[in-house]
Amino acid sequence: MELISGAEILTRCLQEEGVEFVFGYPGGAVLEIYDAIFRQEQFKHVLVRHEQAAVHAADAYSRSSDKIGVALVTSGPGATNALTGIATAYMDSIPMVVISGQVGTSAIGLDAFQEVDMVGCSRPIVKHNFLVKDVRDLAATFKKAFHIAKTGRPGPVVIDVPKDVTINKCAFEYPESLTIRSYNPPTKGHPGQIKKAAQLLAEAKRPYIYVGGGAVQGGAGAQVTELVKLLGVPCTNTLMGLGALDGTDPNFLGMLGMHGTYEANLAMQYCDVLIAVGARFDDRVISVPSQFLSNPKRIVHIDVDPSSIAKRVKVDVPIVGDVKHVLTDLIAALKEGNLRPNPDSLANWWKQINEWRKPNSLLYTPSDELIKPQSVVQKLWEITNGEAIVTSDVGQHQMWAAQYYKFRRPKQWINSGGLGTMGFGLPAAMGAQLANPDAVVACITGEGSIQMNIQELSTCKQYNTPVKVLSLNNRYLGMVRQWQEFFYGTRYSHSYMDALPDFVKIAEAYGHIGFKIENPADVEPVLREAFSPALKDRLVFMDFRTDPSENVFPMVQNGKGLNQMDLPPHMHGLQQVPFENNRDYGNLC
Amino acid sequence: MRHILSVLIENEAGALSRVTGLFSARGYNIDSLTVQTTEDPTLSRMTIVTHGSDDVIEQITKQLNKLIEVVKVIDLNEADHIERELMLIKVRATGKDRDEMKRMADIFRGRIIDVTEKTYTVELTGPGDKLDAFIKAIDATSILETVRTGASGIARGERVLKI
Ligand SMILES: Cc1cc2nc3c(=O)[nH]c(=O)nc-3n(C[C@H](O)[C@H](O)[C@H](O)COP(=O)(O)OP(=O)(O)OC[C@H]3O[C@@H](n4cnc5c(N)ncnc54)[C@H](O)[C@@H]3O)c2cc1C
Ligand SMILES: Cc1ncc(C[n+]2csc(CCOP(=O)(O)OP(=O)(O)O)c2C)c(N)n1
Ligand SMILES: [Mg+2]
């Protein structure tokens, strides 16, 4: 058999995995790899302007498709620059393969030039990682890495490849299949447990379905929708689960949690049977477990990762398995046994929920003078028919994007929830656009976040990714300012963004189109122009000067229960706790 | 409560640091940890002594199982088990203490494995509390050095931890 170099083997492995794009940045330790990339044509390399962006782009490439994003960075600073991106993917359970260069095996441990212990540095923020010390192990390691990244609870996998391994030669053979005896992620749920869950639903007076990122990643949108329709029950999505159920579905109560809607949060607090689907009872969702459980409820928890179950909240019916499989079986069990919640109780529950819905907790006061950030998102939704892939950064704008863009399908909403990484939005938009070349991709950002990876405007130019950037520029690190207003006596310590650049000029300097929008009347026309066929192939940067004092409502403060929200002004004085803790719910439901 | 976890793990570079890293990252306690390869050289067997509430122990077990290289985890406390630890202890053995030290070693079924004019080195195995008891029983000022392996554990009866 022909002997080829480790670098060539590496590119062949990526080809075997059907990789289309590698997001990367070269350097000494990966020069062999870059040379091998130069000599092949099967996949394209996207040269970013900062390694963090390479990883975010690869991450969003995964988030917005069923494929796996790949990033390639050099040793030392290249590798450390990648860490924030890796942690971002890890916290949201996103499959991804990151290849890092390493100094030669004989130099490891000698404080060699650009040496950093990447396996050690990344260990707490990867699903798994490998240091390949022998070229003969390279192909099998790639096979394992892709397999581990995408199966079970997905996550990023790092492969650290010393330079001599890229130079040494051996025969190439890509393993057809593999078994890892210590790694056998579950797929099907336990039939007995699924029966119990079906039974519980049939006994429920106030059932509720709470769907998270696991349903999005697990491709279970159709099953979630079917379950909701079959039972006619209310459903909420976490920030990561948005799109699992169509945001315009009448059974959808909106996002829940810290910035969830009034009805979604109260339903979470007062339901009596809760089905958690690929969601992990995060502190930004249920706040304090004891408060959440102070109204008794029985909980079914479906998750592929046993460690997600009973981590923050004890549950009655744990079901370990893949969402798609488990929901399919649950739906079958419900149909087979003709099990449904009691229609009268359900009708009463809906009556209560509709009461909660009435005041519309997402209402805001429109203005003729100041651009309301919420209105920009609503207009974006209208103009893109709710069909755009939307990425975001982190802050108030992220919450408004989540609240006001009604996502229709899974994988349409791409944001950093678990780590909350500012700087994610633009490189993510780039990755999503490359994965979905025909889709309209919008990045909703803030003037703070965008400046954390603004250099990627250059990459967008080079690779013609015509994303539309909507910067909700409130001249503040708005989310920080909001907390300072609420909890620190309006002492706005270092949250004002002074000396902002002229973003229009920046966009233009990078070869794009820029608009500055200061008047509410201009919001719609500018959006229409930006999304018009004439600018279909151009990146448009929209700098919306928004109302700097706008806050995100509702809000559940740290330590408070889901039934103790801070509500928008029009809901002040509203009876906030419609249920007493130990009250008999009988007359209501 | 104190628990003894037995872990079967791939004998691969870096596997141990994944386990210890997990404990420190998630704030779990390690009271002791021992590891050696098994009769199958591709596998290592680890005994981890930890303590925590039932919820914490459940999470520790689940998180350990989540590590790709971990093949199996059992909590020995779930059934009857045997626990042994080895201690080597160097003590001052002069004058009338010399006989006394020999007597104590005998009582605890220790073996004196090294002798100088002024010292004994005693080898002692048993459950951790027996070793503690020995340390308590002898004059604290006579202890020159102690080294303990931490517990190894195995289930009683026919229960085995194997692939
Ligand atoms: C500024 C800010 C504000 C925020 N406010 C909110 C808020 O108001 N509301 C909110 O919801 N979040 C909010 N978040 C996000 C929050 O921090 C968490 O990231 C998020 O709530 C977690 O979502 P999730 O529970 O869906 O879990 P994810 O992190 O998406 O985890 C998915 C779960 O599904 C499991 N899983 C994965 N794949 C499968 C599969 N195939 N089958 C079965 N199970 C699977 C995983 O094991 C995991 O347990 C906010 C974040 C930021 C930065
Ligand atoms: C890398 C990073 N640093 C700091 C933070 C803390 N943080 C969260 S939101 C926020 C403000 C974001 O400001 P901007 O992008 O302007 O968005 P806005 O809240 O104003 O909409 C900050 C600093 C973070 N999430 N990420
Ligand atoms: Mg801002």
PDB file of N, CA, C and O in Angstrom, chain A residues 336-364:
ATOM      1  N   GLU A 336     -52.082   3.859  21.324  1.00  0.00           N
ATOM      2  CA  GLU A 336     -52.472   2.477  21.557  1.00  0.00           C
ATOM      3  C   GLU A 336     -53.448   2.355  22.720  1.00  0.00           C
ATOM      4  O   GLU A 336     -54.479   1.681  22.623  1.00  0.00           O
ATOM      5  N   GLY A 337     -53.122   3.034  23.826  1.00  0.00           N
ATOM      6  CA  GLY A 337     -53.975   2.929  25.007  1.00  0.00           C
ATOM      7  C   GLY A 337     -55.109   3.944  24.987  1.00  0.00           C
ATOM      8  O   GLY A 337     -55.855   4.056  25.945  1.00  0.00           O
ATOM      9  N   ASN A 338     -55.179   4.706  23.894  1.00  0.00           N
ATOM     10  CA  ASN A 338     -56.139   5.806  23.795  1.00  0.00           C
ATOM     11  C   ASN A 338     -56.126   6.655  25.072  1.00  0.00           C
ATOM     12  O   ASN A 338     -57.157   6.949  25.664  1.00  0.00           O
ATOM     13  N   LEU A 339     -54.946   7.027  25.480  1.00  0.00           N
ATOM     14  CA  LEU A 339     -54.757   7.780  26.720  1.00  0.00           C
ATOM     15  C   LEU A 339     -54.725   9.273  26.408  1.00  0.00           C
ATOM     16  O   LEU A 339     -53.927   9.725  25.589  1.00  0.00           O
ATOM     17  N   ARG A 340     -55.583  10.018  27.053  1.00  0.00           N
ATOM     18  CA  ARG A 340     -55.612  11.473  26.879  1.00  0.00           C
ATOM     19  C   ARG A 340     -55.918  12.099  28.227  1.00  0.00           C
ATOM     20  O   ARG A 340     -56.610  11.492  29.047  1.00  0.00           O
ATOM     21  N   PRO A 341     -55.473  13.342  28.443  1.00  0.00           N
ATOM     22  CA  PRO A 341     -55.868  14.027  29.677  1.00  0.00           C
ATOM     23  C   PRO A 341     -57.384  14.222  29.676  1.00  0.00           C
ATOM     24  O   PRO A 341     -57.983  14.334  28.604  1.00  0.00           O
ATOM     25  N   ASN A 342     -57.934  14.303  30.843  1.00  0.00           N
ATOM     26  CA  ASN A 342     -59.373  14.539  30.954  1.00  0.00           C
ATOM     27  C   ASN A 342     -59.741  15.856  30.259  1.00  0.00           C
ATOM     28  O   ASN A 342     -59.195  16.908  30.582  1.00  0.00           O
ATOM     29  N   PRO A 343     -60.687  15.822  29.306  1.00  0.00           N
ATOM     30  CA  PRO A 343     -60.977  17.010  28.498  1.00  0.00           C
ATOM     31  C   PRO A 343     -61.483  18.191  29.336  1.00  0.00           C
ATOM     32  O   PRO A 343     -61.143  19.337  29.034  1.00  0.00           O
ATOM     33  N   ASP A 344     -62.257  17.923  30.377  1.00  0.00           N
ATOM     34  CA  ASP A 344     -62.776  19.028  31.183  1.00  0.00           C
ATOM     35  C   ASP A 344     -61.661  19.725  31.953  1.00  0.00           C
ATOM     36  O   ASP A 344     -61.583  20.947  32.004  1.00  0.00           O
ATOM     37  N   SER A 345     -60.788  18.903  32.541  1.00  0.00           N
ATOM     38  CA  SER A 345     -59.653  19.501  33.271  1.00  0.00           C
ATOM     39  C   SER A 345     -58.795  20.302  32.313  1.00  0.00           C
ATOM     40  O   SER A 345     -58.346  21.407  32.624  1.00  0.00           O
ATOM     41  N   LEU A 346     -58.562  19.727  31.143  1.00  0.00           N
ATOM     42  CA  LEU A 346     -57.701  20.398  30.167  1.00  0.00           C
ATOM     43  C   LEU A 346     -58.329  21.723  29.741  1.00  0.00           C
ATOM     44  O   LEU A 346     -57.637  22.743  29.624  1.00  0.00           O
ATOM     45  N   ALA A 347     -59.638  21.713  29.544  1.00  0.00           N
ATOM     46  CA  ALA A 347     -60.329  22.946  29.144  1.00  0.00           C
ATOM     47  C   ALA A 347     -60.191  24.009  30.231  1.00  0.00           C
ATOM     48  O   ALA A 347     -59.952  25.190  29.941  1.00  0.00           O
ATOM     49  N   ASN A 348     -60.291  23.580  31.477  1.00  0.00           N
ATOM     50  CA  ASN A 348     -60.122  24.523  32.586  1.00  0.00           C
ATOM     51  C   ASN A 348     -58.710  25.084  32.645  1.00  0.00           C
ATOM     52  O   ASN A 348     -58.495  26.260  32.929  1.00  0.00           O
ATOM     53  N   TRP A 349     -57.776  24.220  32.401  1.00  0.00           N
ATOM     54  CA  TRP A 349     -56.349  24.615  32.390  1.00  0.00           C
ATOM     55  C   TRP A 349     -56.125  25.654  31.300  1.00  0.00           C
ATOM     56  O   TRP A 349     -55.507  26.686  31.528  1.00  0.00           O
ATOM     57  N   TRP A 350     -56.690  25.416  30.137  1.00  0.00           N
ATOM     58  CA  TRP A 350     -56.549  26.388  29.044  1.00  0.00           C
ATOM     59  C   TRP A 350     -57.229  27.711  29.390  1.00  0.00           C
ATOM     60  O   TRP A 350     -56.745  28.781  29.026  1.00  0.00           O
ATOM     61  N   LYS A 351     -58.335  27.606  30.103  1.00  0.00           N
ATOM     62  CA  LYS A 351     -59.042  28.827  30.493  1.00  0.00           C
ATOM     63  C   LYS A 351     -58.127  29.683  31.362  1.00  0.00           C
ATOM     64  O   LYS A 351     -57.986  30.888  31.174  1.00  0.00           O
ATOM     65  N   GLN A 352     -57.485  29.007  32.306  1.00  0.00           N
ATOM     66  CA  GLN A 352     -56.541  29.712  33.184  1.00  0.00           C
ATOM     67  C   GLN A 352     -55.376  30.296  32.366  1.00  0.00           C
ATOM     68  O   GLN A 352     -55.003  31.456  32.540  1.00  0.00           O
ATOM     69  N   ILE A 353     -54.839  29.477  31.473  1.00  0.00           N
ATOM     70  CA  ILE A 353     -53.693  29.945  30.684  1.00  0.00           C
ATOM     71  C   ILE A 353     -54.093  31.148  29.821  1.00  0.00           C
ATOM     72  O   ILE A 353     -53.338  32.132  29.716  1.00  0.00           O
ATOM     73  N   ASN A 354     -55.266  31.100  29.265  1.00  0.00           N
ATOM     74  CA  ASN A 354     -55.703  32.217  28.432  1.00  0.00           C
ATOM     75  C   ASN A 354     -55.889  33.498  29.236  1.00  0.00           C
ATOM     76  O   ASN A 354     -55.678  34.593  28.721  1.00  0.00           O
ATOM     77  N   GLU A 355     -56.262  33.331  30.514  1.00  0.00           N
ATOM     78  CA  GLU A 355     -56.308  34.495  31.414  1.00  0.00           C
ATOM     79  C   GLU A 355     -54.907  35.102  31.522  1.00  0.00           C
ATOM     80  O   GLU A 355     -54.736  36.317  31.470  1.00  0.00           O
ATOM     81  N   TRP A 356     -53.943  34.218  31.735  1.00  0.00           N
ATOM     82  CA  TRP A 356     -52.560  34.687  31.880  1.00  0.00           C
ATOM     83  C   TRP A 356     -52.052  35.327  30.594  1.00  0.00           C
ATOM     84  O   TRP A 356     -51.228  36.229  30.597  1.00  0.00           O
ATOM     85  N   ARG A 357     -52.551  34.831  29.478  1.00  0.00           N
ATOM     86  CA  ARG A 357     -52.093  35.342  28.186  1.00  0.00           C
ATOM     87  C   ARG A 357     -52.606  36.749  27.903  1.00  0.00           C
ATOM     88  O   ARG A 357     -51.945  37.516  27.200  1.00  0.00           O
ATOM     89  N   LYS A 358     -53.794  37.006  28.414  1.00  0.00           N
ATOM     90  CA  LYS A 358     -54.522  38.213  28.019  1.00  0.00           C
ATOM     91  C   LYS A 358     -53.703  39.498  28.097  1.00  0.00           C
ATOM     92  O   LYS A 358     -53.683  40.268  27.137  1.00  0.00           O
ATOM     93  N   PRO A 359     -53.044  39.765  29.215  1.00  0.00           N
ATOM     94  CA  PRO A 359     -52.339  41.058  29.291  1.00  0.00           C
ATOM     95  C   PRO A 359     -51.127  41.168  28.361  1.00  0.00           C
ATOM     96  O   PRO A 359     -50.570  42.248  28.211  1.00  0.00           O
ATOM     97  N   ASN A 360     -50.724  40.103  27.714  1.00  0.00           N
ATOM     98  CA  ASN A 360     -49.583  40.087  26.791  1.00  0.00           C
ATOM     99  C   ASN A 360     -48.318  40.667  27.409  1.00  0.00           C
ATOM    100  O   ASN A 360     -48.010  41.857  27.245  1.00  0.00           O
ATOM    101  N   SER A 361     -47.583  39.826  28.063  1.00  0.00           N
ATOM    102  CA  SER A 361     -46.404  40.286  28.797  1.00  0.00           C
ATOM    103  C   SER A 361     -45.277  40.768  27.880  1.00  0.00           C
ATOM    104  O   SER A 361     -44.272  41.289  28.352  1.00  0.00           O
ATOM    105  N   LEU A 362     -45.443  40.597  26.580  1.00  0.00           N
ATOM    106  CA  LEU A 362     -44.395  41.084  25.663  1.00  0.00           C
ATOM    107  C   LEU A 362     -44.775  42.437  25.040  1.00  0.00           C
ATOM    108  O   LEU A 362     -44.076  42.939  24.169  1.00  0.00           O
ATOM    109  N   LEU A 363     -45.876  43.004  25.541  1.00  0.00           N
ATOM    110  CA  LEU A 363     -46.281  44.311  25.033  1.00  0.00           C
ATOM    111  C   LEU A 363     -45.253  45.365  25.450  1.00  0.00           C
ATOM    112  O   LEU A 363     -44.747  45.314  26.559  1.00  0.00           O
ATOM    113  N   TYR A 364     -44.967  46.301  24.565  1.00  0.00           N
ATOM    114  CA  TYR A 364     -44.072  47.405  24.932  1.00  0.00           C
ATOM    115  C   TYR A 364     -44.693  48.681  24.385  1.00  0.00           C
ATOM    116  O   TYR A 364     -45.573  48.635  23.519  1.00  0.00           O
TER     117      TYR A 364
END
